[in-house]
Amino acid sequence: MEKNSVITVITPTYNRAHTLDRVYESLKKQSFKQFMWIIMDDGSTDSTSQLVQKYIDENSIPIEYYKGKNRHKFITVFEGIKKVKTPYFVIIDSDDSWPENSFEILYEEVCSIENQDQYIGVIGHSADTEGNLVGSYFPENGFIGSILEMRYKYKVKGDKNGIFITKSYQRELDKFDYLIYENKGYIPQSVFFTIYDAKGLKTKFINKIIRTYHKDDNDSESVSNTRWKGKNIFGLREGYKAMLNNYSYQLFSYPKTLLRNLIGFQFYSFLNKKSLASNITNINNPLIKTMSVLTLPFSYIYYIINKR
């Protein structure tokens, strides 16, 4: 770890030598300089290793490079987070760029938080390459609360990103067995963040743009272009299951949200060829179990109509 670093940047990458320069150039331009970069190479077969060696030789940014076998992004990110020694970290995808003042904004915001053990981090907005907001703003001038509130009470849309408090995040990660998802394809981050969010760890939401989103429609390696098909449907089922089990205590506050997630869980269970019994036994809350029995026929009809 670089002695003066207070932020670690984690970038998971797989065969993205054609986009990694985008990340590197935006990091070099950051106004806040007290950071280091961990590149987690998920078994790339392209020229990623040679490209990263060039970055290391240029010595513009402190870099640690780790290359392992292909394990998919979900696991690779967590392996990177376990290596973090700085108080804070950010996750930057291998095809992203961040505005020049992003780290400066996020560091100032996270440092203003008292009782950081009660928080997971600070989240801001993304903009497209034309500077247009992706999705919608947070209510008022931002707020402190949960991801569940942000998405389903305030109905905020769009890709969000930010900075995480290492101690809080690693504390929760140490209790989570992510290795059970080895070789399972795409797994949504909601499988993990619903756990700490449901526990009451707070997030500070700010109405500031801290990320530039690049839509690479023709990139076959982009998760955005592949997650909805093939073996990735397993992960989608896991995402719905995590919502149901972790937020089950919120059933009476968010009944429509959990009902929609129940239908989604059952739909992807059918796509995954899971048994009818598994649609019930995989749910922890007794009341939601009962609801699942009642909704199964409707979910099956929806599956017959919409399966691809």
CSV table of C-alpha atoms in Angstrom, one decimal:
chain,number,residue,atom,x,y,z
A,1,MET,CA,0.0,0.0,0.0
A,2,GLU,CA,1.2,3.5,-0.8
A,3,LYS,CA,2.0,5.3,2.5
A,4,ASN,CA,0.0,8.4,1.7
A,5,SER,CA,-3.1,6.7,0.2
A,6,VAL,CA,-6.4,7.0,1.9
A,7,ILE,CA,-8.5,5.6,-0.9
A,8,THR,CA,-8.1,2.3,-2.8
A,9,VAL,CA,-9.5,2.0,-6.3
A,10,ILE,CA,-10.6,-1.6,-7.2
A,11,THR,CA,-11.0,-2.4,-10.8
A,12,PRO,CA,-12.1,-6.0,-11.8
A,13,THR,CA,-11.3,-6.7,-15.4
A,14,TYR,CA,-11.6,-9.5,-17.9
A,15,ASN,CA,-10.3,-9.1,-21.5
A,16,ARG,CA,-10.8,-5.3,-21.3
A,17,ALA,CA,-7.5,-4.1,-22.6
A,18,HIS,CA,-9.5,-2.1,-25.2
A,19,THR,CA,-11.2,-0.1,-22.5
A,20,LEU,CA,-8.8,-0.1,-19.5
A,21,ASP,CA,-7.0,3.0,-20.8
A,22,ARG,CA,-10.3,4.9,-20.2
A,23,VAL,CA,-10.0,4.1,-16.5
A,24,TYR,CA,-6.3,4.9,-16.3
A,25,GLU,CA,-6.5,8.3,-18.0
A,26,SER,CA,-9.4,9.4,-15.7
A,27,LEU,CA,-7.4,8.3,-12.6
A,28,LYS,CA,-4.4,10.3,-13.6
A,29,LYS,CA,-6.6,13.4,-14.0
A,30,GLN,CA,-8.1,13.2,-10.5
A,31,SER,CA,-7.6,16.4,-8.5
A,32,PHE,CA,-7.4,14.2,-5.3
A,33,LYS,CA,-4.1,12.3,-5.4
A,34,GLN,CA,-4.0,10.2,-2.2
A,35,PHE,CA,-5.2,6.9,-3.8
A,36,MET,CA,-3.8,3.7,-5.1
A,37,TRP,CA,-5.1,1.3,-7.7
A,38,ILE,CA,-5.7,-2.4,-7.3
A,39,ILE,CA,-6.4,-4.2,-10.7
A,40,MET,CA,-8.0,-7.6,-10.3
A,41,ASP,CA,-7.5,-9.5,-13.5
A,42,ASP,CA,-10.1,-12.2,-13.7
A,43,GLY,CA,-8.1,-14.5,-16.0
A,44,SER,CA,-7.8,-12.3,-19.1
A,45,THR,CA,-6.4,-13.8,-22.2
A,46,ASP,CA,-5.8,-10.6,-24.1
A,47,SER,CA,-3.0,-8.1,-23.6
A,48,THR,CA,-4.2,-6.8,-20.2
A,49,SER,CA,-1.0,-7.9,-18.3
A,50,GLN,CA,1.3,-6.1,-20.8
A,51,LEU,CA,-0.9,-3.0,-20.7
A,52,VAL,CA,-0.8,-2.9,-16.9
A,53,GLN,CA,2.9,-3.4,-16.9
A,54,LYS,CA,3.2,-0.3,-19.0
A,55,TYR,CA,1.1,1.7,-16.5
A,56,ILE,CA,3.3,0.4,-13.6
A,57,ASP,CA,6.4,1.4,-15.6
A,58,GLU,CA,5.1,5.0,-16.1
A,59,ASN,CA,4.8,5.3,-12.3
A,60,SER,CA,2.0,7.8,-12.4
A,61,ILE,CA,-0.2,5.9,-9.9
A,62,PRO,CA,0.6,3.4,-7.3
A,63,ILE,CA,-0.6,0.1,-8.7
A,64,GLU,CA,-1.0,-3.4,-7.4
A,65,TYR,CA,-1.9,-6.0,-10.1
A,66,TYR,CA,-3.3,-9.4,-9.3
A,67,LYS,CA,-4.1,-12.0,-12.0
A,68,GLY,CA,-5.9,-15.2,-11.2
A,69,LYS,CA,-8.3,-17.7,-12.9
A,70,ASN,CA,-11.6,-16.6,-14.3
A,71,ARG,CA,-14.1,-16.5,-11.4
A,72,HIS,CA,-16.5,-13.8,-12.6
A,73,LYS,CA,-16.9,-10.3,-11.4
A,74,PHE,CA,-18.9,-10.9,-8.2
A,75,ILE,CA,-16.1,-13.0,-6.6
A,76,THR,CA,-13.2,-11.0,-8.1
A,77,VAL,CA,-14.5,-7.7,-6.6
A,78,PHE,CA,-14.8,-9.2,-3.1
A,79,GLU,CA,-11.3,-10.7,-3.4
A,80,GLY,CA,-10.1,-7.2,-4.2
A,81,ILE,CA,-11.9,-5.6,-1.3
A,82,LYS,CA,-10.2,-8.0,1.1
A,83,LYS,CA,-6.9,-6.6,0.0
A,84,VAL,CA,-7.8,-3.0,0.9
A,85,LYS,CA,-5.8,-1.4,3.7
A,86,THR,CA,-6.9,2.2,3.3
A,87,PRO,CA,-9.8,3.7,5.3
A,88,TYR,CA,-12.0,4.0,2.1
A,89,PHE,CA,-12.3,2.4,-1.3
A,90,VAL,CA,-14.2,2.8,-4.6
A,91,ILE,CA,-15.0,0.2,-7.3
A,92,ILE,CA,-14.4,1.4,-10.8
A,93,ASP,CA,-15.4,-0.9,-13.7
A,94,SER,CA,-12.9,-1.6,-16.4
A,95,ASP,CA,-14.8,0.5,-18.9
A,96,ASP,CA,-15.7,3.5,-16.8
A,97,SER,CA,-14.3,7.0,-16.4
A,98,TRP,CA,-14.8,9.3,-13.5
A,99,PRO,CA,-14.9,13.2,-13.6
A,100,GLU,CA,-11.7,14.9,-12.4
A,101,ASN,CA,-13.2,16.0,-9.0
A,102,SER,CA,-14.9,12.7,-8.1
A,103,PHE,CA,-12.5,11.5,-5.4
A,104,GLU,CA,-12.3,15.0,-4.0
A,105,ILE,CA,-16.1,15.2,-3.6
A,106,LEU,CA,-16.4,11.7,-2.2
A,107,TYR,CA,-13.6,12.0,0.3
A,108,GLU,CA,-14.9,15.3,1.6
A,109,GLU,CA,-18.4,13.8,2.0
A,110,VAL,CA,-17.3,10.6,3.7
A,111,CYS,CA,-15.0,12.4,6.1
A,112,SER,CA,-18.0,14.5,7.2
A,113,ILE,CA,-19.8,11.4,8.6
A,114,GLU,CA,-19.6,10.9,12.3
A,115,ASN,CA,-20.0,7.4,13.8
A,116,GLN,CA,-18.8,5.8,10.6
A,117,ASP,CA,-19.3,2.3,12.1
A,118,GLN,CA,-23.0,2.9,11.5
A,119,TYR,CA,-22.5,3.7,7.8
A,120,ILE,CA,-21.4,1.8,4.7
A,121,GLY,CA,-20.5,4.7,2.5
A,122,VAL,CA,-21.5,7.6,0.2
A,123,ILE,CA,-23.4,7.2,-3.1
A,124,GLY,CA,-23.6,9.7,-5.9
A,125,HIS,CA,-24.9,9.8,-9.5
A,126,SER,CA,-23.7,8.7,-12.9
A,127,ALA,CA,-23.9,10.8,-16.1
A,128,ASP,CA,-23.6,9.7,-19.7
A,129,THR,CA,-20.8,10.8,-22.0
A,130,GLU,CA,-22.8,13.9,-22.9
A,131,GLY,CA,-23.1,14.9,-19.3
A,132,ASN,CA,-26.8,13.9,-18.9
A,133,LEU,CA,-27.9,12.4,-15.6
A,134,VAL,CA,-28.4,8.6,-15.8
A,135,GLY,CA,-31.7,8.0,-14.0
A,136,SER,CA,-33.1,10.5,-11.5
A,137,TYR,CA,-31.9,12.6,-8.5
A,138,PHE,CA,-32.3,11.8,-4.8
A,139,PRO,CA,-35.0,13.6,-3.0
A,140,GLU,CA,-34.4,17.1,-1.6
A,141,ASN,CA,-30.7,17.8,-1.3
A,142,GLY,CA,-29.8,14.2,-0.9
A,143,PHE,CA,-30.6,12.2,2.3
A,144,ILE,CA,-29.3,9.6,4.7
A,145,GLY,CA,-31.0,6.2,4.7
A,146,SER,CA,-31.2,2.8,3.1
A,147,ILE,CA,-30.9,1.6,-0.5
A,148,LEU,CA,-34.4,0.1,-0.1
A,149,GLU,CA,-35.8,3.6,0.6
A,150,MET,CA,-33.8,5.1,-2.2
A,151,ARG,CA,-35.1,2.6,-4.8
A,152,TYR,CA,-38.7,1.9,-3.6
A,153,LYS,CA,-39.8,4.8,-1.4
A,154,TYR,CA,-38.3,7.6,-3.4
A,155,LYS,CA,-38.2,5.6,-6.6
A,156,VAL,CA,-34.8,6.9,-7.7
A,157,LYS,CA,-33.6,5.3,-11.0
A,158,GLY,CA,-30.3,4.9,-12.7
A,159,ASP,CA,-26.8,3.6,-12.1
A,160,LYS,CA,-25.3,4.9,-8.8
A,161,ASN,CA,-21.8,4.6,-7.4
A,162,GLY,CA,-19.6,6.0,-4.7
A,163,ILE,CA,-17.1,5.4,-1.9
A,164,PHE,CA,-17.2,2.8,0.8
A,165,ILE,CA,-16.0,2.8,4.4
A,166,THR,CA,-13.5,-0.1,4.5
A,167,LYS,CA,-14.0,-1.1,8.1
A,168,SER,CA,-17.8,-1.3,7.9
A,169,TYR,CA,-17.7,-3.1,4.5
A,170,GLN,CA,-15.1,-5.7,5.5
A,171,ARG,CA,-16.8,-6.4,8.8
A,172,GLU,CA,-19.9,-7.5,6.9
A,173,LEU,CA,-18.0,-9.2,4.1
A,174,ASP,CA,-16.2,-11.4,6.7
A,175,LYS,CA,-19.6,-12.9,7.6
A,176,PHE,CA,-20.6,-13.6,3.9
A,177,ASP,CA,-19.6,-16.8,2.1
A,178,TYR,CA,-19.3,-15.5,-1.5
A,179,LEU,CA,-17.4,-18.6,-2.6
A,180,ILE,CA,-20.6,-20.5,-2.9
A,181,TYR,CA,-21.2,-18.6,-6.1
A,182,GLU,CA,-17.9,-19.8,-7.7
A,183,ASN,CA,-18.6,-20.8,-11.4
A,184,LYS,CA,-22.2,-19.6,-11.2
A,185,GLY,CA,-21.9,-16.8,-13.8
A,186,TYR,CA,-23.3,-13.3,-13.3
A,187,ILE,CA,-24.4,-12.6,-9.7
A,188,PRO,CA,-26.0,-9.2,-8.9
A,189,GLN,CA,-24.4,-7.1,-6.1
A,190,SER,CA,-27.8,-7.0,-4.5
A,191,VAL,CA,-27.1,-10.5,-3.2
A,192,PHE,CA,-24.7,-8.9,-0.8
A,193,PHE,CA,-25.8,-5.3,-0.3
A,194,THR,CA,-29.3,-6.3,0.7
A,195,ILE,CA,-27.7,-8.0,3.7
A,196,TYR,CA,-26.0,-4.9,5.2
A,197,ASP,CA,-28.7,-2.6,4.0
A,198,ALA,CA,-31.4,-4.7,5.8
A,199,LYS,CA,-29.3,-4.6,9.0
A,200,GLY,CA,-29.6,-0.9,9.1
A,201,LEU,CA,-26.1,0.3,7.9
A,202,LYS,CA,-26.8,3.7,6.6
A,203,THR,CA,-25.8,5.2,3.2
A,204,LYS,CA,-25.3,8.9,2.6
A,205,PHE,CA,-26.9,9.8,-0.8
A,206,ILE,CA,-25.6,13.0,-2.5
A,207,ASN,CA,-26.9,14.8,-5.6
A,208,LYS,CA,-23.5,15.1,-7.2
A,209,ILE,CA,-22.2,13.3,-10.4
A,210,ILE,CA,-19.2,11.3,-9.6
A,211,ARG,CA,-19.1,8.7,-12.5
A,212,THR,CA,-19.3,8.8,-16.3
A,213,TYR,CA,-21.2,5.8,-17.7
A,214,HIS,CA,-20.0,4.5,-21.1
A,215,LYS,CA,-22.5,2.3,-22.9
A,216,ASP,CA,-20.6,-0.2,-25.0
A,217,ASP,CA,-23.4,-1.9,-27.0
A,218,ASN,CA,-21.1,-3.9,-29.1
A,219,ASP,CA,-18.8,-5.1,-26.4
A,220,SER,CA,-19.3,-8.9,-26.0
A,221,GLU,CA,-17.4,-8.9,-22.7
A,222,SER,CA,-19.6,-6.3,-21.1
A,223,VAL,CA,-21.7,-7.8,-18.2
A,224,SER,CA,-24.5,-5.3,-19.2
A,225,ASN,CA,-24.8,-7.1,-22.5
A,226,THR,CA,-24.7,-10.7,-21.2
A,227,ARG,CA,-26.3,-10.9,-17.8
A,228,TRP,CA,-29.8,-11.6,-19.0
A,229,LYS,CA,-29.2,-14.9,-20.7
A,230,GLY,CA,-27.6,-18.3,-20.4
A,231,LYS,CA,-26.3,-19.4,-17.0
A,232,ASN,CA,-26.6,-15.8,-15.8
A,233,ILE,CA,-30.3,-16.4,-15.1
A,234,PHE,CA,-29.1,-18.3,-11.9
A,235,GLY,CA,-27.8,-15.0,-10.5
A,236,LEU,CA,-31.0,-13.2,-11.3
A,237,ARG,CA,-33.0,-15.8,-9.2
A,238,GLU,CA,-30.5,-15.3,-6.4
A,239,GLY,CA,-31.0,-11.5,-6.5
A,240,TYR,CA,-34.8,-11.9,-6.1
A,241,LYS,CA,-34.3,-14.4,-3.3
A,242,ALA,CA,-32.0,-12.0,-1.5
A,243,MET,CA,-34.5,-9.3,-1.7
A,244,LEU,CA,-37.3,-11.5,-0.3
A,245,ASN,CA,-35.2,-13.0,2.6
A,246,ASN,CA,-33.3,-10.0,3.7
A,247,TYR,CA,-36.2,-7.5,3.5
A,248,SER,CA,-39.0,-9.8,4.7
A,249,TYR,CA,-39.5,-7.7,7.8
A,250,GLN,CA,-40.5,-4.8,5.5
A,251,LEU,CA,-43.4,-6.7,4.0
A,252,PHE,CA,-46.1,-4.4,5.4
A,253,SER,CA,-44.1,-1.3,4.5
A,254,TYR,CA,-43.3,-2.4,1.0
A,255,PRO,CA,-45.9,-5.0,0.0
A,256,LYS,CA,-45.9,-4.3,-3.7
A,257,THR,CA,-42.1,-4.4,-3.9
A,258,LEU,CA,-41.9,-7.8,-2.2
A,259,LEU,CA,-44.7,-9.2,-4.2
A,260,ARG,CA,-43.0,-8.2,-7.5
A,261,ASN,CA,-39.8,-9.8,-6.2
A,262,LEU,CA,-41.7,-12.9,-5.3
A,263,ILE,CA,-43.1,-13.1,-8.8
A,264,GLY,CA,-39.6,-12.5,-10.2
A,265,PHE,CA,-38.1,-15.2,-8.0
A,266,GLN,CA,-40.7,-17.7,-9.1
A,267,PHE,CA,-40.3,-16.8,-12.8
A,268,TYR,CA,-36.5,-17.3,-12.7
A,269,SER,CA,-37.0,-20.4,-10.7
A,270,PHE,CA,-39.0,-21.8,-13.6
A,271,LEU,CA,-36.3,-20.7,-16.0
A,272,ASN,CA,-33.7,-22.4,-13.9
A,273,LYS,CA,-35.8,-25.6,-13.9
A,274,LYS,CA,-36.1,-25.5,-10.2
A,275,SER,CA,-38.8,-27.7,-8.5
A,276,LEU,CA,-42.0,-26.3,-7.3
A,277,ALA,CA,-41.0,-27.1,-3.8
A,278,SER,CA,-37.9,-25.0,-4.0
A,279,ASN,CA,-40.0,-22.0,-4.8
A,280,ILE,CA,-41.3,-22.3,-1.2
A,281,THR,CA,-38.4,-23.9,0.8
A,282,ASN,CA,-35.9,-21.2,-0.4
A,283,ILE,CA,-38.0,-18.5,1.3
A,284,ASN,CA,-37.5,-17.9,5.0
A,285,ASN,CA,-40.4,-15.8,6.1
A,286,PRO,CA,-43.6,-17.9,6.9
A,287,LEU,CA,-46.0,-15.3,5.6
A,288,ILE,CA,-44.1,-14.9,2.3
A,289,LYS,CA,-44.0,-18.7,2.0
A,290,THR,CA,-47.8,-18.7,2.2
A,291,MET,CA,-47.9,-15.9,-0.4
A,292,SER,CA,-45.7,-18.0,-2.7
A,293,VAL,CA,-48.2,-20.9,-2.7
A,294,LEU,CA,-51.0,-18.5,-3.7
A,295,THR,CA,-48.9,-16.8,-6.4
A,296,LEU,CA,-47.3,-19.9,-8.0
A,297,PRO,CA,-50.1,-20.5,-10.6
A,298,PHE,CA,-49.9,-16.9,-11.8
A,299,SER,CA,-46.1,-16.9,-11.9
A,300,TYR,CA,-46.2,-20.1,-14.0
A,301,ILE,CA,-48.7,-18.5,-16.5
A,302,TYR,CA,-46.4,-15.5,-16.6
A,303,TYR,CA,-43.4,-17.8,-17.3
A,304,ILE,CA,-45.2,-19.7,-20.1
A,305,ILE,CA,-46.1,-16.4,-21.8
A,306,ASN,CA,-42.7,-14.7,-21.4
A,307,LYS,CA,-40.0,-17.4,-21.4
A,308,ARG,CA,-37.4,-16.9,-24.1
